[in-house]
Amino acid sequence: MDAEQKVLFDEITGEAAAYYKSVCALDATNQWELNEDSDDIKIYVRQDPASGLRMTRAETTFNIRLSLIKEALQFGSDMLEWDRSLCAYDVLQQVENYKVSCSLSTKITMVTQREAILVDKTIEMEDKSVLIVGKSIYDDSFPADPNYVTADVSLCAWHLIPVENKPEETKIIYILHVDPKGWIPTSLFNLGVQEEAKKVQLLRKYLEDKKTQSCDQEGAAAENKISSSEIPPKEIVV
């Protein structure tokens, strides 16, 4: 990454971080509409005054260490294993705490698939939380595929907040503001935007299953070690 590209990445992610802080500061009960409250997750929506498009916000708590959630989101290598809204995901560039990714939405009948090219930055906050924040990048180094409609993502943010005195728990705030572009009526888009917030539940299930599998493997390895140590040595016949 050269100096010019770093300036570009900083400018884009800086705008996204400022936008996140502004919309996150809005009262979640008065300036966001509670759309769903179930399965330990609250999903809100809010209409953007300028475009009329709704943005969505999810809040929940994972029984997962912050570092494990950060790893899954920062590198994105397992994205397709849990994010059902995507059928393709590629990391185009990853250097330092920046990532440029290209994602393709799952095919929906009679709707052209949406491609999104994002640059995001992982920011270690002073309060020990982690903010992974990004938005669309338009640069010749990362050309869009003309076969798809390119969505414009104004904000994609994951805020991972440690729970005091509970190292195995992490509070999650996820906010997405996207313009799908192309021919989709605003009213139709607004009806389903909250579904995007439910990917938080998919990430939680994926990480919990992964955690359980890891514990099972460690337990099996420990049992094998104990069993092998209990086998009496063979007698040596002279």
C-alpha positions as protocol buffer text, in pm:
chain_id: "A"
residue {
  index: 1
  type: MET
  ca { x: 0 y: 0 z: 0 }
}
residue {
  index: 2
  type: ASP
  ca { x: 155 y: 327 z: -111 }
}
residue {
  index: 3
  type: ALA
  ca { x: 109 y: 663 z: 61 }
}
residue {
  index: 4
  type: GLU
  ca { x: -158 y: 781 z: -185 }
}
residue {
  index: 5
  type: GLN
  ca { x: -369 y: 469 z: -132 }
}
residue {
  index: 6
  type: LYS
  ca { x: -336 y: 498 z: 246 }
}
residue {
  index: 7
  type: VAL
  ca { x: -465 y: 856 z: 228 }
}
residue {
  index: 8
  type: LEU
  ca { x: -763 y: 735 z: 23 }
}
residue {
  index: 9
  type: PHE
  ca { x: -838 y: 449 z: 263 }
}
residue {
  index: 10
  type: ASP
  ca { x: -810 y: 682 z: 563 }
}
residue {
  index: 11
  type: GLU
  ca { x: -1041 y: 935 z: 403 }
}
residue {
  index: 12
  type: ILE
  ca { x: -1312 y: 678 z: 320 }
}
residue {
  index: 13
  type: THR
  ca { x: -1302 y: 491 z: 650 }
}
residue {
  index: 14
  type: GLY
  ca { x: -1276 y: 819 z: 841 }
}
residue {
  index: 15
  type: GLU
  ca { x: -1602 y: 934 z: 683 }
}
residue {
  index: 16
  type: ALA
  ca { x: -1763 y: 600 z: 771 }
}
residue {
  index: 17
  type: ALA
  ca { x: -1642 y: 617 z: 1133 }
}
residue {
  index: 18
  type: ALA
  ca { x: -1778 y: 971 z: 1173 }
}
residue {
  index: 19
  type: TYR
  ca { x: -2111 y: 864 z: 1024 }
}
residue {
  index: 20
  type: TYR
  ca { x: -2127 y: 565 z: 1258 }
}
residue {
  index: 21
  type: LYS
  ca { x: -2070 y: 783 z: 1562 }
}
residue {
  index: 22
  type: SER
  ca { x: -2344 y: 1024 z: 1452 }
}
residue {
  index: 23
  type: VAL
  ca { x: -2613 y: 761 z: 1391 }
}
residue {
  index: 24
  type: CYS
  ca { x: -2509 y: 546 z: 1687 }
}
residue {
  index: 25
  type: ALA
  ca { x: -2542 y: 847 z: 1914 }
}
residue {
  index: 26
  type: LEU
  ca { x: -2909 y: 877 z: 1820 }
}
residue {
  index: 27
  type: ASP
  ca { x: -3141 y: 746 z: 2089 }
}
residue {
  index: 28
  type: ALA
  ca { x: -3219 y: 384 z: 1999 }
}
residue {
  index: 29
  type: THR
  ca { x: -3569 y: 418 z: 2144 }
}
residue {
  index: 30
  type: ASN
  ca { x: -3675 y: 755 z: 2006 }
}
residue {
  index: 31
  type: GLN
  ca { x: -3489 y: 807 z: 1678 }
}
residue {
  index: 32
  type: TRP
  ca { x: -3477 y: 441 z: 1575 }
}
residue {
  index: 33
  type: GLU
  ca { x: -3790 y: 232 z: 1532 }
}
residue {
  index: 34
  type: LEU
  ca { x: -3778 y: -103 z: 1714 }
}
residue {
  index: 35
  type: ASN
  ca { x: -3867 y: -356 z: 1446 }
}
residue {
  index: 36
  type: GLU
  ca { x: -3803 y: -683 z: 1629 }
}
residue {
  index: 37
  type: ASP
  ca { x: -3707 y: -795 z: 1979 }
}
residue {
  index: 38
  type: SER
  ca { x: -3654 y: -1170 z: 2001 }
}
residue {
  index: 39
  type: ASP
  ca { x: -3384 y: -1437 z: 2037 }
}
residue {
  index: 40
  type: ASP
  ca { x: -3174 y: -1199 z: 2249 }
}
residue {
  index: 41
  type: ILE
  ca { x: -3144 y: -948 z: 1967 }
}
residue {
  index: 42
  type: LYS
  ca { x: -3302 y: -610 z: 1908 }
}
residue {
  index: 43
  type: ILE
  ca { x: -3340 y: -491 z: 1549 }
}
residue {
  index: 44
  type: TYR
  ca { x: -3411 y: -128 z: 1472 }
}
residue {
  index: 45
  type: VAL
  ca { x: -3473 y: 62 z: 1149 }
}
residue {
  index: 46
  type: ARG
  ca { x: -3444 y: 431 z: 1073 }
}
residue {
  index: 47
  type: GLN
  ca { x: -3535 y: 619 z: 757 }
}
residue {
  index: 48
  type: ASP
  ca { x: -3267 y: 834 z: 600 }
}
residue {
  index: 49
  type: PRO
  ca { x: -3427 y: 1177 z: 547 }
}
residue {
  index: 50
  type: ALA
  ca { x: -3230 y: 1246 z: 229 }
}
residue {
  index: 51
  type: SER
  ca { x: -3296 y: 925 z: 33 }
}
residue {
  index: 52
  type: GLY
  ca { x: -3602 y: 780 z: 202 }
}
residue {
  index: 53
  type: LEU
  ca { x: -3415 y: 451 z: 237 }
}
residue {
  index: 54
  type: ARG
  ca { x: -3411 y: 270 z: 567 }
}
residue {
  index: 55
  type: MET
  ca { x: -3093 y: 177 z: 749 }
}
residue {
  index: 56
  type: THR
  ca { x: -3089 y: -105 z: 1002 }
}
residue {
  index: 57
  type: ARG
  ca { x: -2929 y: -160 z: 1340 }
}
residue {
  index: 58
  type: ALA
  ca { x: -2889 y: -474 z: 1551 }
}
residue {
  index: 59
  type: GLU
  ca { x: -2787 y: -500 z: 1916 }
}
residue {
  index: 60
  type: THR
  ca { x: -2712 y: -819 z: 2104 }
}
residue {
  index: 61
  type: THR
  ca { x: -2457 y: -992 z: 2324 }
}
residue {
  index: 62
  type: PHE
  ca { x: -2241 y: -1290 z: 2226 }
}
residue {
  index: 63
  type: ASN
  ca { x: -2107 y: -1545 z: 2474 }
}
residue {
  index: 64
  type: ILE
  ca { x: -1786 y: -1528 z: 2275 }
}
residue {
  index: 65
  type: ARG
  ca { x: -1458 y: -1352 z: 2343 }
}
residue {
  index: 66
  type: LEU
  ca { x: -1413 y: -1024 z: 2157 }
}
residue {
  index: 67
  type: SER
  ca { x: -1087 y: -1141 z: 1997 }
}
residue {
  index: 68
  type: LEU
  ca { x: -1259 y: -1435 z: 1823 }
}
residue {
  index: 69
  type: ILE
  ca { x: -1536 y: -1216 z: 1681 }
}
residue {
  index: 70
  type: LYS
  ca { x: -1281 y: -960 z: 1566 }
}
residue {
  index: 71
  type: GLU
  ca { x: -1080 y: -1228 z: 1386 }
}
residue {
  index: 72
  type: ALA
  ca { x: -1388 y: -1358 z: 1201 }
}
residue {
  index: 73
  type: LEU
  ca { x: -1487 y: -1011 z: 1080 }
}
residue {
  index: 74
  type: GLN
  ca { x: -1146 y: -854 z: 1021 }
}
residue {
  index: 75
  type: PHE
  ca { x: -1013 y: -1122 z: 788 }
}
residue {
  index: 76
  type: GLY
  ca { x: -1337 y: -1252 z: 640 }
}
residue {
  index: 77
  type: SER
  ca { x: -1196 y: -1590 z: 539 }
}
residue {
  index: 78
  type: ASP
  ca { x: -1505 y: -1771 z: 676 }
}
residue {
  index: 79
  type: MET
  ca { x: -1762 y: -1516 z: 556 }
}
residue {
  index: 80
  type: LEU
  ca { x: -1947 y: -1749 z: 321 }
}
residue {
  index: 81
  type: GLU
  ca { x: -1980 y: -2012 z: 594 }
}
residue {
  index: 82
  type: TRP
  ca { x: -2222 y: -1795 z: 793 }
}
residue {
  index: 83
  type: ASP
  ca { x: -2346 y: -1501 z: 581 }
}
residue {
  index: 84
  type: ARG
  ca { x: -2635 y: -1644 z: 379 }
}
residue {
  index: 85
  type: SER
  ca { x: -2702 y: -1311 z: 206 }
}
residue {
  index: 86
  type: LEU
  ca { x: -2386 y: -1361 z: -2 }
}
residue {
  index: 87
  type: CYS
  ca { x: -2296 y: -1613 z: -269 }
}
residue {
  index: 88
  type: ALA
  ca { x: -1944 y: -1481 z: -330 }
}
residue {
  index: 89
  type: TYR
  ca { x: -1692 y: -1296 z: -116 }
}
residue {
  index: 90
  type: ASP
  ca { x: -1333 y: -1208 z: -201 }
}
residue {
  index: 91
  type: VAL
  ca { x: -1069 y: -1011 z: -15 }
}
residue {
  index: 92
  type: LEU
  ca { x: -906 y: -798 z: -284 }
}
residue {
  index: 93
  type: GLN
  ca { x: -646 y: -640 z: -59 }
}
residue {
  index: 94
  type: GLN
  ca { x: -554 y: -667 z: 306 }
}
residue {
  index: 95
  type: VAL
  ca { x: -274 y: -467 z: 461 }
}
residue {
  index: 96
  type: GLU
  ca { x: -222 y: -342 z: 814 }
}
residue {
  index: 97
  type: ASN
  ca { x: -570 y: -277 z: 958 }
}
residue {
  index: 98
  type: TYR
  ca { x: -740 y: -215 z: 622 }
}
residue {
  index: 99
  type: LYS
  ca { x: -933 y: -459 z: 403 }
}
residue {
  index: 100
  type: VAL
  ca { x: -1085 y: -415 z: 57 }
}
residue {
  index: 101
  type: SER
  ca { x: -1349 y: -676 z: -20 }
}
residue {
  index: 102
  type: CYS
  ca { x: -1590 y: -757 z: -300 }
}
residue {
  index: 103
  type: SER
  ca { x: -1917 y: -932 z: -219 }
}
residue {
  index: 104
  type: LEU
  ca { x: -2200 y: -1058 z: -436 }
}
residue {
  index: 105
  type: SER
  ca { x: -2554 y: -1096 z: -304 }
}
residue {
  index: 106
  type: THR
  ca { x: -2743 y: -1424 z: -323 }
}
residue {
  index: 107
  type: LYS
  ca { x: -2966 y: -1449 z: -630 }
}
residue {
  index: 108
  type: ILE
  ca { x: -3328 y: -1347 z: -576 }
}
residue {
  index: 109
  type: THR
  ca { x: -3595 y: -1419 z: -837 }
}
residue {
  index: 110
  type: MET
  ca { x: -3637 y: -1134 z: -1086 }
}
residue {
  index: 111
  type: VAL
  ca { x: -3383 y: -914 z: -903 }
}
residue {
  index: 112
  type: THR
  ca { x: -3036 y: -844 z: -1043 }
}
residue {
  index: 113
  type: GLN
  ca { x: -2762 y: -946 z: -802 }
}
residue {
  index: 114
  type: ARG
  ca { x: -2587 y: -666 z: -619 }
}
residue {
  index: 115
  type: GLU
  ca { x: -2212 y: -632 z: -596 }
}
residue {
  index: 116
  type: ALA
  ca { x: -2049 y: -423 z: -327 }
}
residue {
  index: 117
  type: ILE
  ca { x: -1684 y: -319 z: -308 }
}
residue {
  index: 118
  type: LEU
  ca { x: -1594 y: -196 z: 38 }
}
residue {
  index: 119
  type: VAL
  ca { x: -1288 y: -72 z: 220 }
}
residue {
  index: 120
  type: ASP
  ca { x: -1300 y: -115 z: 596 }
}
residue {
  index: 121
  type: LYS
  ca { x: -1069 y: -38 z: 883 }
}
residue {
  index: 122
  type: THR
  ca { x: -1031 y: -214 z: 1216 }
}
residue {
  index: 123
  type: ILE
  ca { x: -996 y: 46 z: 1490 }
}
residue {
  index: 124
  type: GLU
  ca { x: -888 y: -28 z: 1846 }
}
residue {
  index: 125
  type: MET
  ca { x: -1083 y: 220 z: 2060 }
}
residue {
  index: 126
  type: GLU
  ca { x: -966 y: 379 z: 2387 }
}
residue {
  index: 127
  type: ASP
  ca { x: -1236 y: 196 z: 2582 }
}
residue {
  index: 128
  type: LYS
  ca { x: -1093 y: -138 z: 2458 }
}
residue {
  index: 129
  type: SER
  ca { x: -1380 y: -190 z: 2217 }
}
residue {
  index: 130
  type: VAL
  ca { x: -1313 y: -261 z: 1849 }
}
residue {
  index: 131
  type: LEU
  ca { x: -1483 y: -80 z: 1562 }
}
residue {
  index: 132
  type: ILE
  ca { x: -1472 y: -239 z: 1216 }
}
residue {
  index: 133
  type: VAL
  ca { x: -1614 y: 26 z: 988 }
}
residue {
  index: 134
  type: GLY
  ca { x: -1626 y: 79 z: 613 }
}
residue {
  index: 135
  type: LYS
  ca { x: -1809 y: 203 z: 308 }
}
residue {
  index: 136
  type: SER
  ca { x: -1801 y: 168 z: -70 }
}
residue {
  index: 137
  type: ILE
  ca { x: -1483 y: 253 z: -255 }
}
residue {
  index: 138
  type: TYR
  ca { x: -1479 y: 378 z: -613 }
}
residue {
  index: 139
  type: ASP
  ca { x: -1129 y: 345 z: -752 }
}
residue {
  index: 140
  type: ASP
  ca { x: -981 y: 211 z: -1078 }
}
residue {
  index: 141
  type: SER
  ca { x: -770 y: -31 z: -875 }
}
residue {
  index: 142
  type: PHE
  ca { x: -1089 y: -214 z: -775 }
}
residue {
  index: 143
  type: PRO
  ca { x: -1318 y: -212 z: -1082 }
}
residue {
  index: 144
  type: ALA
  ca { x: -1681 y: -317 z: -1055 }
}
residue {
  index: 145
  type: ASP
  ca { x: -1821 y: -607 z: -1256 }
}
residue {
  index: 146
  type: PRO
  ca { x: -2050 y: -468 z: -1531 }
}
residue {
  index: 147
  type: ASN
  ca { x: -2264 y: -784 z: -1513 }
}
residue {
  index: 148
  type: TYR
  ca { x: -2407 y: -675 z: -1178 }
}
residue {
  index: 149
  type: VAL
  ca { x: -2557 y: -367 z: -1020 }
}
residue {
  index: 150
  type: THR
  ca { x: -2310 y: -203 z: -783 }
}
residue {
  index: 151
  type: ALA
  ca { x: -2473 y: -116 z: -453 }
}
residue {
  index: 152
  type: ASP
  ca { x: -2360 y: 196 z: -268 }
}
residue {
  index: 153
  type: VAL
  ca { x: -2280 y: 125 z: 96 }
}
residue {
  index: 154
  type: SER
  ca { x: -2275 y: 444 z: 302 }
}
residue {
  index: 155
  type: LEU
  ca { x: -2198 y: 255 z: 621 }
}
residue {
  index: 156
  type: CYS
  ca { x: -2121 y: -96 z: 734 }
}
residue {
  index: 157
  type: ALA
  ca { x: -2012 y: -105 z: 1097 }
}
residue {
  index: 158
  type: TRP
  ca { x: -1950 y: -373 z: 1357 }
}
residue {
  index: 159
  type: HIS
  ca { x: -1881 y: -240 z: 1706 }
}
residue {
  index: 160
  type: LEU
  ca { x: -1748 y: -504 z: 1945 }
}
residue {
  index: 161
  type: ILE
  ca { x: -1771 y: -392 z: 2307 }
}
residue {
  index: 162
  type: PRO
  ca { x: -1627 y: -595 z: 2597 }
}
residue {
  index: 163
  type: VAL
  ca { x: -1865 y: -664 z: 2884 }
}
residue {
  index: 164
  type: GLU
  ca { x: -1715 y: -551 z: 3214 }
}
residue {
  index: 165
  type: ASN
  ca { x: -1596 y: -839 z: 3436 }
}
residue {
  index: 166
  type: LYS
  ca { x: -1722 y: -1092 z: 3180 }
}
residue {
  index: 167
  type: PRO
  ca { x: -1433 y: -1172 z: 2940 }
}
residue {
  index: 168
  type: GLU
  ca { x: -1636 y: -1441 z: 2763 }
}
residue {
  index: 169
  type: GLU
  ca { x: -1910 y: -1194 z: 2662 }
}
residue {
  index: 170
  type: THR
  ca { x: -1913 y: -923 z: 2397 }
}
residue {
  index: 171
  type: LYS
  ca { x: -2180 y: -668 z: 2317 }
}
residue {
  index: 172
  type: ILE
  ca { x: -2240 y: -621 z: 1944 }
}
residue {
  index: 173
  type: ILE
  ca { x: -2378 y: -320 z: 1759 }
}
residue {
  index: 174
  type: TYR
  ca { x: -2419 y: -365 z: 1384 }
}
residue {
  index: 175
  type: ILE
  ca { x: -2537 y: -84 z: 1156 }
}
residue {
  index: 176
  type: LEU
  ca { x: -2588 y: -101 z: 780 }
}
residue {
  index: 177
  type: HIS
  ca { x: -2692 y: 179 z: 546 }
}
residue {
  index: 178
  type: VAL
  ca { x: -2696 y: 79 z: 180 }
}
residue {
  index: 179
  type: ASP
  ca { x: -2852 y: 206 z: -141 }
}
residue {
  index: 180
  type: PRO
  ca { x: -2917 y: -98 z: -362 }
}
residue {
  index: 181
  type: LYS
  ca { x: -2919 y: 118 z: -678 }
}
residue {
  index: 182
  type: GLY
  ca { x: -3075 y: -20 z: -994 }
}
residue {
  index: 183
  type: TRP
  ca { x: -3447 y: -72 z: -1022 }
}
residue {
  index: 184
  type: ILE
  ca { x: -3582 y: -157 z: -677 }
}
residue {
  index: 185
  type: PRO
  ca { x: -3869 y: 56 z: -542 }
}
residue {
  index: 186
  type: THR
  ca { x: -3777 y: 230 z: -217 }
}
residue {
  index: 187
  type: SER
  ca { x: -4091 y: 94 z: -49 }
}
residue {
  index: 188
  type: LEU
  ca { x: -3998 y: -264 z: -142 }
}
residue {
  index: 189
  type: PHE
  ca { x: -3639 y: -224 z: -24 }
}
residue {
  index: 190
  type: ASN
  ca { x: -3754 y: -74 z: 306 }
}
residue {
  index: 191
  type: LEU
  ca { x: -3979 y: -373 z: 375 }
}
residue {
  index: 192
  type: GLY
  ca { x: -3687 y: -616 z: 385 }
}
residue {
  index: 193
  type: VAL
  ca { x: -3390 y: -414 z: 503 }
}
residue {
  index: 194
  type: GLN
  ca { x: -3418 y: -543 z: 860 }
}
residue {
  index: 195
  type: GLU
  ca { x: -3338 y: -893 z: 730 }
}
residue {
  index: 196
  type: GLU
  ca { x: -2980 y: -775 z: 682 }
}
residue {
  index: 197
  type: ALA
  ca { x: -2951 y: -720 z: 1055 }
}
residue {
  index: 198
  type: LYS
  ca { x: -3030 y: -1086 z: 1120 }
}
residue {
  index: 199
  type: LYS
  ca { x: -2688 y: -1184 z: 990 }
}
residue {
  index: 200
  type: VAL
  ca { x: -2573 y: -1101 z: 1343 }
}
residue {
  index: 201
  type: GLN
  ca { x: -2760 y: -1410 z: 1461 }
}
residue {
  index: 202
  type: LEU
  ca { x: -2595 y: -1618 z: 1189 }
}
residue {
  index: 203
  type: LEU
  ca { x: -2250 y: -1501 z: 1299 }
}
residue {
  index: 204
  type: ARG
  ca { x: -2330 y: -1583 z: 1661 }
}
residue {
  index: 205
  type: LYS
  ca { x: -2448 y: -1936 z: 1578 }
}
residue {
  index: 206
  type: TYR
  ca { x: -2144 y: -1996 z: 1358 }
}
residue {
  index: 207
  type: LEU
  ca { x: -1899 y: -1887 z: 1629 }
}
residue {
  index: 208
  type: GLU
  ca { x: -2083 y: -2076 z: 1903 }
}
residue {
  index: 209
  type: ASP
  ca { x: -2082 y: -2396 z: 1695 }
}
residue {
  index: 210
  type: LYS
  ca { x: -1714 y: -2343 z: 1622 }
}
residue {
  index: 211
  type: LYS
  ca { x: -1646 y: -2293 z: 1992 }
}
residue {
  index: 212
  type: THR
  ca { x: -1836 y: -2611 z: 2083 }
}
residue {
  index: 213
  type: GLN
  ca { x: -1651 y: -2809 z: 1817 }
}
residue {
  index: 214
  type: SER
  ca { x: -1317 y: -2682 z: 1947 }
}
residue {
  index: 215
  type: CYS
  ca { x: -1408 y: -2779 z: 2306 }
}
residue {
  index: 216
  type: ASP
  ca { x: -1518 y: -3125 z: 2192 }
}
residue {
  index: 217
  type: GLN
  ca { x: -1190 y: -3177 z: 2009 }
}
residue {
  index: 218
  type: GLU
  ca { x: -989 y: -3062 z: 2311 }
}
residue {
  index: 219
  type: GLY
  ca { x: -1191 y: -3292 z: 2535 }
}
residue {
  index: 220
  type: ALA
  ca { x: -1137 y: -3589 z: 2305 }
}
residue {
  index: 221
  type: ALA
  ca { x: -764 y: -3518 z: 2288 }
}
residue {
  index: 222
  type: ALA
  ca { x: -746 y: -3502 z: 2668 }
}
residue {
  index: 223
  type: GLU
  ca { x: -932 y: -3834 z: 2702 }
}
residue {
  index: 224
  type: ASN
  ca { x: -700 y: -4000 z: 2453 }
}
residue {
  index: 225
  type: LYS
  ca { x: -400 y: -3871 z: 2645 }
}
residue {
  index: 226
  type: ILE
  ca { x: -537 y: -4008 z: 2974 }
}
residue {
  index: 227
  type: SER
  ca { x: -626 y: -4342 z: 2816 }
}
residue {
  index: 228
  type: SER
  ca { x: -282 y: -4386 z: 2665 }
}
residue {
  index: 229
  type: SER
  ca { x: -114 y: -4306 z: 2997 }
}
residue {
  index: 230
  type: GLU
  ca { x: -320 y: -4578 z: 3171 }
}
residue {
  index: 231
  type: ILE
  ca { x: -204 y: -4856 z: 2938 }
}
residue {
  index: 232
  type: PRO
  ca { x: 44 y: -5068 z: 3138 }
}
residue {
  index: 233
  type: PRO
  ca { x: 385 y: -5117 z: 2981 }
}
residue {
  index: 234
  type: LYS
  ca { x: 442 y: -5448 z: 2808 }
}
residue {
  index: 235
  type: GLU
  ca { x: 654 y: -5701 z: 2995 }
}
residue {
  index: 236
  type: ILE
  ca { x: 986 y: -5772 z: 2844 }
}
residue {
  index: 237
  type: VAL
  ca { x: 1050 y: -6145 z: 2827 }
}
residue {
  index: 238
  type: VAL
  ca { x: 1414 y: -6241 z: 2842 }
}
